[in-house]
Coordinates of C-alpha atoms in Angstrom, one line a residue:
X1 CA 85.1 2.0 -78.7
X2 CA 87.7 0.8 -76.1
X3 CA 91.4 1.3 -75.4
X4 CA 93.0 -1.9 -76.5
X5 CA 96.7 -1.5 -75.6
X6 CA 99.5 0.8 -74.4
X7 CA 103.2 1.0 -75.4
X8 CA 106.0 2.9 -73.7
X9 CA 109.3 3.6 -75.5
X10 CA 112.3 5.2 -73.8
X11 CA 114.6 7.5 -75.8
X12 CA 117.7 9.3 -74.7
X13 CA 118.2 12.6 -76.6
X14 CA 121.4 14.6 -76.2
X15 CA 121.2 18.3 -75.6
X16 CA 123.6 20.7 -77.4
X17 CA 125.5 20.8 -74.1
X18 CA 126.1 17.1 -74.2
X19 CA 123.7 16.2 -71.4
X20 CA 121.4 13.3 -72.3
X21 CA 117.7 13.6 -71.3
X22 CA 115.6 10.6 -71.2
X23 CA 111.9 10.7 -72.3
X24 CA 109.1 8.1 -72.6
X25 CA 107.0 8.1 -75.7
X26 CA 103.4 7.0 -74.9
X27 CA 101.2 5.2 -77.4
X28 CA 97.5 4.4 -76.5
X29 CA 95.8 2.2 -79.0
X30 CA 92.1 1.6 -79.6
X31 CA 90.1 -1.3 -81.0
X32 CA 89.3 0.9 -84.0
X33 CA 92.9 1.2 -85.0
X34 CA 93.5 4.8 -84.0
X35 CA 96.5 5.6 -81.8
X36 CA 97.1 8.6 -79.6
X37 CA 100.7 9.7 -78.6
X38 CA 102.0 11.5 -75.6
X39 CA 105.3 12.2 -73.9
X40 CA 106.6 11.7 -70.4
X41 CA 109.3 14.4 -70.7
X42 CA 112.8 14.6 -69.4
X43 CA 113.0 12.1 -66.5
X44 CA 116.6 13.2 -66.0
X45 CA 115.9 15.3 -63.0
X46 CA 116.2 14.9 -59.2
X47 CA 115.4 12.9 -57.3
X48 CA 117.8 10.3 -58.6
X49 CA 115.6 7.3 -58.7
X50 CA 114.2 5.7 -61.9
X51 CA 111.0 3.8 -62.7
X52 CA 110.9 0.3 -64.1
X53 CA 109.3 0.9 -67.5
X54 CA 108.1 -2.7 -67.9
X55 CA 106.4 -2.6 -64.6
X56 CA 105.0 0.8 -65.4
X57 CA 103.6 -0.5 -68.7
X58 CA 101.8 -3.3 -66.8
X59 CA 100.3 -1.0 -64.3
X60 CA 99.1 1.5 -66.9
X61 CA 97.6 -1.3 -69.0
X62 CA 95.6 -2.4 -65.9
X63 CA 94.2 1.1 -65.6
X64 CA 93.6 1.9 -69.2
X65 CA 92.7 -1.2 -71.3
X66 CA 89.0 -1.6 -71.8
X67 CA 88.2 2.1 -70.9
X68 CA 86.4 4.5 -73.2
X69 CA 89.2 6.9 -74.4
X70 CA 86.9 9.8 -74.0
X71 CA 86.5 9.2 -70.3
X72 CA 89.5 11.5 -69.7
X73 CA 88.3 12.9 -66.4
X74 CA 87.5 9.5 -64.9
X75 CA 90.8 8.1 -66.1
X76 CA 92.7 11.0 -64.6
X77 CA 91.0 10.4 -61.3
X78 CA 92.2 6.8 -61.3
X79 CA 95.7 7.9 -62.4
X80 CA 95.8 10.3 -59.5
X81 CA 94.9 7.5 -57.1
X82 CA 97.8 5.4 -58.4
X83 CA 100.3 8.2 -58.9
X84 CA 99.4 10.8 -56.2
X85 CA 100.7 14.3 -55.8
X86 CA 103.7 14.5 -53.5
X87 CA 104.2 18.3 -53.2
X88 CA 107.6 18.0 -55.1
X89 CA 108.6 19.9 -58.2
X90 CA 110.0 17.0 -60.1
X91 CA 107.6 14.3 -58.9
X92 CA 107.8 11.4 -61.3
X93 CA 104.1 10.5 -60.8
X94 CA 103.1 13.8 -62.4
X95 CA 105.4 13.0 -65.4
X96 CA 103.5 9.6 -65.8
X97 CA 100.1 11.2 -65.6
X98 CA 101.1 13.9 -68.0
X99 CA 102.2 11.4 -70.7
X100 CA 99.0 9.4 -70.4
X101 CA 96.7 12.4 -70.3
X102 CA 98.5 13.9 -73.4
X103 CA 98.0 10.7 -75.4
X104 CA 94.3 10.6 -74.5
X105 CA 93.9 14.2 -75.7
X106 CA 95.8 13.4 -78.9
X107 CA 93.6 10.3 -79.4
X108 CA 90.4 12.2 -78.8
X109 CA 91.4 14.8 -81.3
X110 CA 92.2 12.2 -83.9
X111 CA 88.9 10.3 -83.3
X112 CA 87.0 13.6 -83.7
X113 CA 89.2 14.8 -86.6
X114 CA 89.9 18.1 -84.7
X115 CA 93.0 19.7 -83.2
X116 CA 93.5 19.4 -79.4
X117 CA 93.2 23.2 -79.1
X118 CA 89.8 23.1 -80.6
X119 CA 88.8 20.0 -78.6
X120 CA 89.6 21.8 -75.2
X121 CA 87.9 25.1 -76.0
X122 CA 89.1 26.7 -79.2
X123 CA 92.0 28.9 -80.2
X124 CA 92.4 32.4 -79.1
X125 CA 95.9 32.6 -80.6
X126 CA 98.0 30.9 -83.2
X127 CA 101.5 31.6 -81.7
X128 CA 102.9 32.0 -78.2
X129 CA 105.8 34.3 -77.2
X130 CA 108.6 32.3 -75.7
X131 CA 112.1 32.8 -74.3
X132 CA 115.3 30.8 -74.6
X133 CA 117.0 29.6 -71.4
X134 CA 120.5 30.6 -70.3
X135 CA 121.7 28.0 -67.8
X136 CA 123.2 28.8 -64.5
X137 CA 126.8 30.1 -64.2
X138 CA 129.1 28.3 -61.8
X139 CA 132.3 29.6 -63.3
X140 CA 133.3 33.0 -64.7
X141 CA 134.5 31.5 -68.0
X142 CA 130.9 30.3 -68.7
X143 CA 129.8 34.0 -69.1
X144 CA 131.3 34.3 -72.6
X145 CA 129.9 30.9 -73.5
X146 CA 126.4 32.0 -72.6
X147 CA 126.9 35.4 -74.4
X148 CA 127.6 33.3 -77.5
X149 CA 124.4 31.4 -76.9
X150 CA 122.5 34.8 -76.9
X151 CA 124.3 35.9 -80.1
X152 CA 123.5 32.6 -81.9
X153 CA 119.9 32.4 -80.8
X154 CA 119.3 36.1 -81.5
X155 CA 120.3 35.5 -85.1
X156 CA 117.7 32.8 -85.2
X157 CA 114.9 35.2 -84.0
X158 CA 114.9 34.7 -80.2
X159 CA 115.0 38.1 -78.6
X160 CA 113.9 37.1 -75.0
X161 CA 115.9 35.1 -72.6
X162 CA 115.4 33.5 -69.1
X163 CA 118.5 33.5 -66.9
X164 CA 119.1 30.9 -64.2
X165 CA 120.9 32.6 -61.3
X166 CA 122.1 32.2 -57.8
X167 CA 125.3 30.0 -58.0
X168 CA 127.8 32.7 -58.9
X169 CA 126.5 36.2 -58.7
X170 CA 129.7 37.7 -60.1
X171 CA 129.2 35.7 -63.2
X172 CA 125.5 36.5 -63.3
X173 CA 126.2 40.2 -63.1
X174 CA 129.0 39.9 -65.8
X175 CA 126.5 38.2 -68.1
X176 CA 123.8 40.7 -67.6
X177 CA 126.3 43.5 -68.1
X178 CA 127.5 41.9 -71.3
X179 CA 124.0 41.5 -72.7
X180 CA 123.1 45.1 -71.9
X181 CA 126.4 46.4 -73.5
X182 CA 126.1 44.4 -76.6
X183 CA 122.4 44.3 -77.3
X184 CA 120.8 47.1 -75.4
X185 CA 117.0 47.1 -75.8
X186 CA 117.1 44.6 -78.7
X187 CA 117.3 41.7 -76.1
X188 CA 114.9 41.2 -73.2
X189 CA 115.7 39.3 -70.0
X190 CA 112.4 37.8 -69.1
X191 CA 113.3 36.5 -65.7
X192 CA 115.8 35.7 -63.0
X193 CA 115.2 32.1 -62.1
X194 CA 116.5 31.1 -58.7
X195 CA 115.1 27.6 -59.0
X196 CA 114.6 27.3 -55.2
X197 CA 118.3 27.2 -54.6
X198 CA 118.3 30.1 -52.1
X199 CA 116.2 31.1 -49.1
X200 CA 114.1 34.2 -49.6
X201 CA 116.4 36.5 -47.8
X202 CA 119.4 35.4 -49.9
X203 CA 117.4 35.7 -53.0
X204 CA 116.3 39.2 -52.0
X205 CA 120.0 40.2 -51.5
X206 CA 120.8 38.8 -54.9
X207 CA 117.9 40.5 -56.5
X208 CA 118.9 43.9 -55.1
X209 CA 122.4 43.4 -56.6
X210 CA 121.1 42.5 -60.0
X211 CA 118.2 45.0 -60.1
X212 CA 120.3 47.6 -61.9
X213 CA 119.7 45.5 -65.0
X214 CA 116.3 45.3 -66.7
X215 CA 114.3 42.1 -66.4
X216 CA 110.6 41.4 -66.3
X217 CA 110.0 39.0 -63.4
X218 CA 111.5 36.8 -60.8
X219 CA 111.0 33.0 -60.5
X220 CA 111.2 30.6 -57.6
X221 CA 113.1 32.8 -55.1
X222 CA 112.5 30.6 -52.1
X223 CA 112.8 26.8 -51.2
X224 CA 110.0 24.6 -52.5
X225 CA 106.7 25.0 -50.6
X226 CA 108.0 28.0 -48.5
X227 CA 104.8 29.9 -49.1
X228 CA 105.5 32.4 -46.3
X229 CA 109.0 33.0 -47.7
X230 CA 107.6 33.7 -51.1
X231 CA 105.1 36.1 -49.6
X232 CA 107.8 38.0 -47.7
X233 CA 110.0 38.2 -50.8
X234 CA 107.0 39.4 -52.9
X235 CA 106.5 42.3 -50.5
X236 CA 110.1 43.3 -50.7
X237 CA 110.5 43.6 -54.5
X238 CA 108.8 45.6 -57.3
X239 CA 109.0 42.9 -59.9
X240 CA 106.2 40.3 -60.3
X241 CA 107.0 36.9 -58.7
X242 CA 106.4 33.6 -60.5
X243 CA 106.3 30.0 -59.2
X244 CA 105.7 26.7 -60.8
X245 CA 102.6 24.8 -60.0
X246 CA 103.2 21.1 -59.1
X247 CA 100.2 20.2 -57.0
X248 CA 96.8 21.6 -56.2
X249 CA 97.5 21.7 -52.5
X250 CA 100.6 23.9 -53.3
X251 CA 98.5 26.0 -55.7
X252 CA 95.9 26.5 -53.0
X253 CA 98.6 27.6 -50.4
X254 CA 100.1 30.1 -52.9
X255 CA 96.7 31.7 -53.2
X256 CA 96.0 31.6 -49.5
X257 CA 99.4 33.2 -48.7
X258 CA 99.2 35.6 -51.6
X259 CA 102.7 34.3 -52.4
X260 CA 103.0 35.0 -56.2
X261 CA 101.7 37.2 -59.0
X262 CA 102.1 34.6 -61.8
X263 CA 101.4 30.9 -61.9
X264 CA 104.0 29.0 -64.0
X265 CA 101.9 26.2 -65.4
X266 CA 103.4 23.2 -67.2
X267 CA 101.5 20.0 -67.9
X268 CA 104.6 17.9 -67.0
X269 CA 104.8 19.3 -63.4
X270 CA 101.0 19.4 -62.6
X271 CA 100.2 16.0 -64.3
X272 CA 98.7 16.7 -67.7
X273 CA 96.6 19.0 -69.8
X274 CA 93.5 18.3 -67.7
X275 CA 95.2 19.4 -64.5
X276 CA 97.0 22.3 -66.2
X277 CA 93.6 23.7 -67.4
X278 CA 92.3 23.6 -63.9
X279 CA 95.4 25.4 -62.6
X280 CA 94.9 28.1 -65.3
X281 CA 91.3 28.5 -64.3
X282 CA 92.3 28.8 -60.6
X283 CA 94.8 31.5 -61.6
X284 CA 92.1 33.4 -63.4
X285 CA 89.7 33.2 -60.5
X286 CA 92.4 34.4 -58.1
X287 CA 93.4 37.3 -60.3
X288 CA 96.9 35.9 -61.0
X289 CA 98.8 35.9 -64.3
X290 CA 99.8 32.8 -66.2
X291 CA 102.8 31.6 -68.2
X292 CA 103.6 28.2 -69.7
X293 CA 106.6 26.6 -68.0
X294 CA 108.8 23.8 -69.3
X295 CA 111.1 20.9 -68.4
X296 CA 112.5 21.1 -72.0
X297 CA 110.2 18.7 -73.7
X298 CA 110.6 17.2 -77.2
X299 CA 108.1 18.2 -79.9
X300 CA 105.2 16.0 -78.7
X301 CA 105.3 17.6 -75.2
X302 CA 105.9 21.1 -76.7
X303 CA 103.0 20.7 -79.1
X304 CA 100.7 19.7 -76.2
X305 CA 101.7 23.0 -74.5
X306 CA 101.2 24.9 -77.7
X307 CA 97.6 23.6 -78.0
X308 CA 97.0 24.4 -74.3
X309 CA 98.4 27.9 -74.6
X310 CA 96.4 28.6 -77.7
X311 CA 93.2 27.9 -75.8
X312 CA 93.9 30.0 -72.7
X313 CA 92.5 33.5 -72.4
X314 CA 94.8 34.4 -69.4
X315 CA 98.2 33.5 -70.8
X316 CA 99.6 37.0 -70.3
X317 CA 103.4 36.6 -69.8
X318 CA 106.2 35.3 -72.0
X319 CA 106.4 31.5 -71.8
X320 CA 109.2 29.0 -71.7
X321 CA 108.6 26.0 -74.1
X322 CA 111.7 26.0 -76.3
X323 CA 112.8 22.5 -75.5
X324 CA 113.1 21.2 -79.1
X325 CA 115.7 23.9 -79.8
X326 CA 117.9 22.5 -77.0
X327 CA 118.3 19.0 -78.4
X328 CA 120.4 17.7 -81.3
X329 CA 117.3 15.8 -82.6
X330 CA 113.7 14.9 -82.1
X331 CA 111.5 11.8 -82.5
X332 CA 108.8 13.2 -84.9
X333 CA 108.8 13.8 -88.6
X334 CA 107.4 17.3 -88.3
X335 CA 108.9 19.1 -85.2
X336 CA 107.2 22.1 -83.8
X337 CA 108.3 25.4 -85.4
X338 CA 109.5 28.7 -84.0
X339 CA 109.4 32.1 -85.8
X340 CA 110.7 35.4 -84.6
X341 CA 110.7 34.3 -81.0
X342 CA 107.3 32.7 -81.1
X343 CA 106.2 29.1 -80.8
X344 CA 103.8 28.4 -83.6
X345 CA 100.7 26.3 -82.7
X346 CA 100.4 23.3 -85.1
X347 CA 98.0 23.8 -88.0
X348 CA 94.3 23.6 -87.3
X349 CA 93.7 21.0 -90.0
X350 CA 95.9 18.4 -88.4
X351 CA 94.0 16.3 -85.9
X352 CA 95.2 15.8 -82.3
X353 CA 98.6 17.4 -81.6
X354 CA 99.5 17.3 -85.3
X355 CA 102.6 15.2 -84.6
X356 CA 103.8 12.0 -86.4
X357 CA 106.4 9.7 -84.9
X358 CA 109.6 9.1 -86.8
X359 CA 110.6 5.5 -86.1
X360 CA 114.0 5.8 -87.7
X361 CA 114.9 8.5 -85.2
X362 CA 113.2 6.6 -82.3
X363 CA 115.3 3.5 -83.1
X364 CA 118.4 5.7 -83.3
X365 CA 117.9 7.1 -79.8
X366 CA 116.1 4.2 -78.1
X367 CA 117.5 3.2 -74.8
X368 CA 116.5 0.2 -72.7
X369 CA 115.4 2.0 -69.5
X370 CA 115.4 5.1 -67.4
X371 CA 118.4 4.2 -65.3
X372 CA 120.8 7.0 -64.3
X373 CA 124.4 5.7 -64.4
X374 CA 127.0 8.1 -63.1
X375 CA 125.7 11.6 -62.8
X376 CA 126.2 14.5 -60.4
X377 CA 123.8 17.0 -58.9
X378 CA 125.8 19.8 -60.6
X379 CA 125.2 18.1 -64.0
X380 CA 121.5 18.0 -63.3
X381 CA 121.4 21.6 -62.2
X382 CA 123.6 22.9 -65.1
X383 CA 122.4 20.4 -67.7
X384 CA 126.0 19.7 -68.8
X385 CA 127.7 16.5 -69.9
X386 CA 130.4 16.7 -67.2
X387 CA 131.3 18.8 -64.3
X388 CA 134.2 21.2 -64.2
X389 CA 136.9 21.1 -61.6

């Protein structure tokens, strides 16, 4: 059995905020007529350069066509040679490797007539606790808008939220005060997410100010790759500290500097399920906790994370994959499901990820390329359609 072809399709799906995120659907075909699907999720991040999809297709075909689809480790090694780790959170090469690796896992599951979770080790859970994101306040008037998001999502069963902070502390405090006053213990704030916007001393000052409110952990309270800063911050606060994993060198340095308590692991940022499983194993060896992060994937990428999380024995903190809830539509016939604040792992009797492409929706949202057009840094940070004056 051999890989016979590869196809990349770009879609632009609007979020409920109006911001359009571009994703690449990956299809890997075999000479036996079976196709695996993956997702290069949400390319609409910094840095503001785009890939040429036609050229990328040619390169990936050169790597993949003729290979045994079960040679996932060897293929990942070659992918890493062509798309190396760059020690950057939103490195596009990691997105590329993730989409291909996901499609290989889906393909392997289909060929073996088993789910990906069972293929990579078996299920230890059938649902994963998740939180809904509240995006960063820049203006005080956004506080009421975000409180309304909490009201709406709480009615839908989401009782845990992740708050992006650091741009307007007055607004952050007003939001946390509003949640506490209106919901009390019925709503949990999982984390304050600084997203590397502040240095560790500034983040510490902000944390001291916001610590009168209840939250479970703190994320990314120092610039990217500032391992010593993370370590200093961690010694100053009582809450556990989480950081995303985007390269194995970075992971190693976080362990060596004892910088964090929790590894935030997402296949999109580390380069696929294969790499994510290695990162989770490293966390377990180092005595660190794990949670599943997100770039806000569509259902294919979210299903991949659900299968990953279902197979991990050390997934011990509330996770983030609620991407499909943030978009106005999807590109599959059977989107992932959420129930009472949990992401449900697709059924065991569905091979691969259990997802089926909806070509009517794909054609509706298909775009020609990954080009940016006019967009600002604030739009990227706030995930809004336009900036405010």
